[in-house]
mmCIF file of C-alpha atoms in Angstrom:
data_model
loop_
_atom_site.group_PDB
_atom_site.id
_atom_site.type_symbol
_atom_site.label_atom_id
_atom_site.label_comp_id
_atom_site.label_asym_id
_atom_site.label_seq_id
_atom_site.Cartn_x
_atom_site.Cartn_y
_atom_site.Cartn_z
ATOM 1 C CA MET A 11 82.477 130.221 100.632
ATOM 2 C CA GLY A 12 79.259 131.456 99.067
ATOM 3 C CA ILE A 13 79.855 135.099 99.942
ATOM 4 C CA TRP A 14 83.220 135.016 98.161
ATOM 5 C CA ILE A 15 81.761 133.432 95.054
ATOM 6 C CA GLU A 16 78.847 135.858 94.883
ATOM 7 C CA THR A 17 81.119 138.864 95.451
ATOM 8 C CA CYS A 18 83.751 137.803 92.913
ATOM 9 C CA LYS A 19 81.498 136.165 90.302
ATOM 10 C CA PRO A 20 81.014 139.294 88.150
ATOM 11 C CA TYR A 21 84.790 139.749 87.906
ATOM 12 C CA ILE A 22 86.169 136.247 87.334
ATOM 13 C CA ASP A 23 86.325 133.823 84.415
ATOM 14 C CA ALA A 24 87.993 130.988 86.338
ATOM 15 C CA PHE A 25 88.835 129.750 89.808
ATOM 16 C CA HIS A 26 91.194 127.174 91.249
ATOM 17 C CA LEU A 27 90.513 124.044 93.241
ATOM 18 C CA GLN A 28 92.813 122.848 95.985
ATOM 19 C CA GLN A 29 92.462 120.319 98.753
ATOM 20 C CA THR A 30 93.038 121.673 102.245
ATOM 21 C CA ASP A 31 92.516 120.855 105.885
ATOM 22 C CA GLY A 32 91.270 124.362 106.708
ATOM 23 C CA MET A 33 94.183 124.979 109.046
ATOM 24 C CA LEU A 34 96.781 126.251 106.573
ATOM 25 C CA ASP A 35 96.853 127.168 102.880
ATOM 26 C CA ARG A 36 97.837 123.618 101.926
ATOM 27 C CA HIS A 37 97.255 123.368 98.138
ATOM 28 C CA TRP A 38 97.128 119.569 98.391
ATOM 29 C CA ASP A 39 96.103 117.301 95.542
ATOM 30 C CA PHE A 40 92.838 115.399 95.899
ATOM 31 C CA THR A 41 94.477 112.106 96.912
ATOM 32 C CA LYS A 42 94.647 113.552 100.435
ATOM 33 C CA GLN A 43 91.637 113.641 102.772
ATOM 34 C CA GLY A 44 90.526 117.206 103.324
ATOM 35 C CA LEU A 45 87.561 119.558 103.489
ATOM 36 C CA LEU A 46 86.623 119.446 99.806
ATOM 37 C CA THR A 47 84.734 116.616 98.178
ATOM 38 C CA THR A 48 83.587 116.383 94.599
ATOM 39 C CA ASP A 49 79.987 116.479 95.859
ATOM 40 C CA LEU A 50 80.679 119.763 97.659
ATOM 41 C CA ILE A 51 82.403 121.256 94.604
ATOM 42 C CA ARG A 52 79.451 120.304 92.397
ATOM 43 C CA LYS A 53 76.887 121.600 94.925
ATOM 44 C CA ILE A 54 78.578 124.972 95.373
ATOM 45 C CA THR A 55 79.293 125.576 91.694
ATOM 46 C CA GLU A 56 75.724 124.715 90.700
ATOM 47 C CA GLU A 57 74.161 126.596 93.632
ATOM 48 C CA HIS A 58 76.052 129.785 92.735
ATOM 49 C CA ASN A 59 75.764 129.325 88.952
ATOM 50 C CA VAL A 60 79.510 129.150 88.323
ATOM 51 C CA ALA A 61 79.801 125.581 87.008
ATOM 52 C CA HIS A 62 80.366 127.037 83.517
ATOM 53 C CA LEU A 63 83.501 128.900 84.643
ATOM 54 C CA VAL A 64 86.934 127.370 84.111
ATOM 55 C CA GLN A 65 88.029 125.371 87.145
ATOM 56 C CA TYR A 66 91.670 124.411 87.425
ATOM 57 C CA VAL A 67 93.652 122.455 89.974
ATOM 58 C CA GLU A 68 96.322 124.384 91.863
ATOM 59 C CA VAL A 69 98.665 122.058 93.727
ATOM 60 C CA VAL A 70 101.949 122.829 95.461
ATOM 61 C CA TYR A 71 104.254 119.965 96.375
ATOM 62 C CA ALA A 72 107.205 120.008 98.746
ATOM 63 C CA PHE A 73 110.520 119.864 96.892
ATOM 64 C CA GLU A 74 111.304 116.571 98.629
ATOM 65 C CA GLU A 75 108.526 114.759 96.734
ATOM 66 C CA THR A 76 109.763 112.490 93.970
ATOM 67 C CA ASP A 77 108.756 113.138 90.373
ATOM 68 C CA GLU A 78 107.087 109.734 90.307
ATOM 69 C CA ASP A 79 104.942 110.493 93.380
ATOM 70 C CA VAL A 80 103.939 113.902 92.035
ATOM 71 C CA TYR A 81 103.015 112.425 88.658
ATOM 72 C CA GLU A 82 101.007 109.563 90.169
ATOM 73 C CA ASN A 83 99.135 111.792 92.628
ATOM 74 C CA MET A 84 98.295 114.330 89.907
ATOM 75 C CA ARG A 85 97.145 111.532 87.592
ATOM 76 C CA ARG A 86 94.887 110.161 90.341
ATOM 77 C CA THR A 87 93.621 113.654 91.205
ATOM 78 C CA MET A 88 92.707 114.459 87.603
ATOM 79 C CA SER A 89 91.051 111.064 87.125
ATOM 80 C CA LEU A 90 88.951 111.560 90.259
ATOM 81 C CA LEU A 91 87.868 115.071 89.291
ATOM 82 C CA GLN A 92 87.160 114.193 85.656
ATOM 83 C CA ASP A 93 85.274 111.016 86.572
ATOM 84 C CA THR A 94 83.035 112.806 89.059
ATOM 85 C CA LEU A 95 82.789 116.364 87.707
ATOM 86 C CA GLY A 96 83.199 115.650 84.008
ATOM 87 C CA GLU A 97 85.703 116.882 81.449
ATOM 88 C CA GLY A 98 84.515 120.475 81.809
ATOM 89 C CA GLY A 99 84.585 120.354 85.606
ATOM 90 C CA CYS A 100 88.263 120.756 86.230
#
């Protein structure tokens, strides 16, 4: 991941966060267990001096998901990220 950040850093003002299993391009919310943790996000963004860049959550749900489930999972995702990364961290 570091090589991508270092290569793109001069050209970007923001990047997206998504939970994934590393097998497919999942775009899960952070209520699912995956490869990314808030500790890893913090470590990488600080290590590569990009914590000041805008970070936004990019989630794609299957159309079968109910509005209520989507809302609740996004609420939980944003609470988790804001509680652990801070208001400016997502």
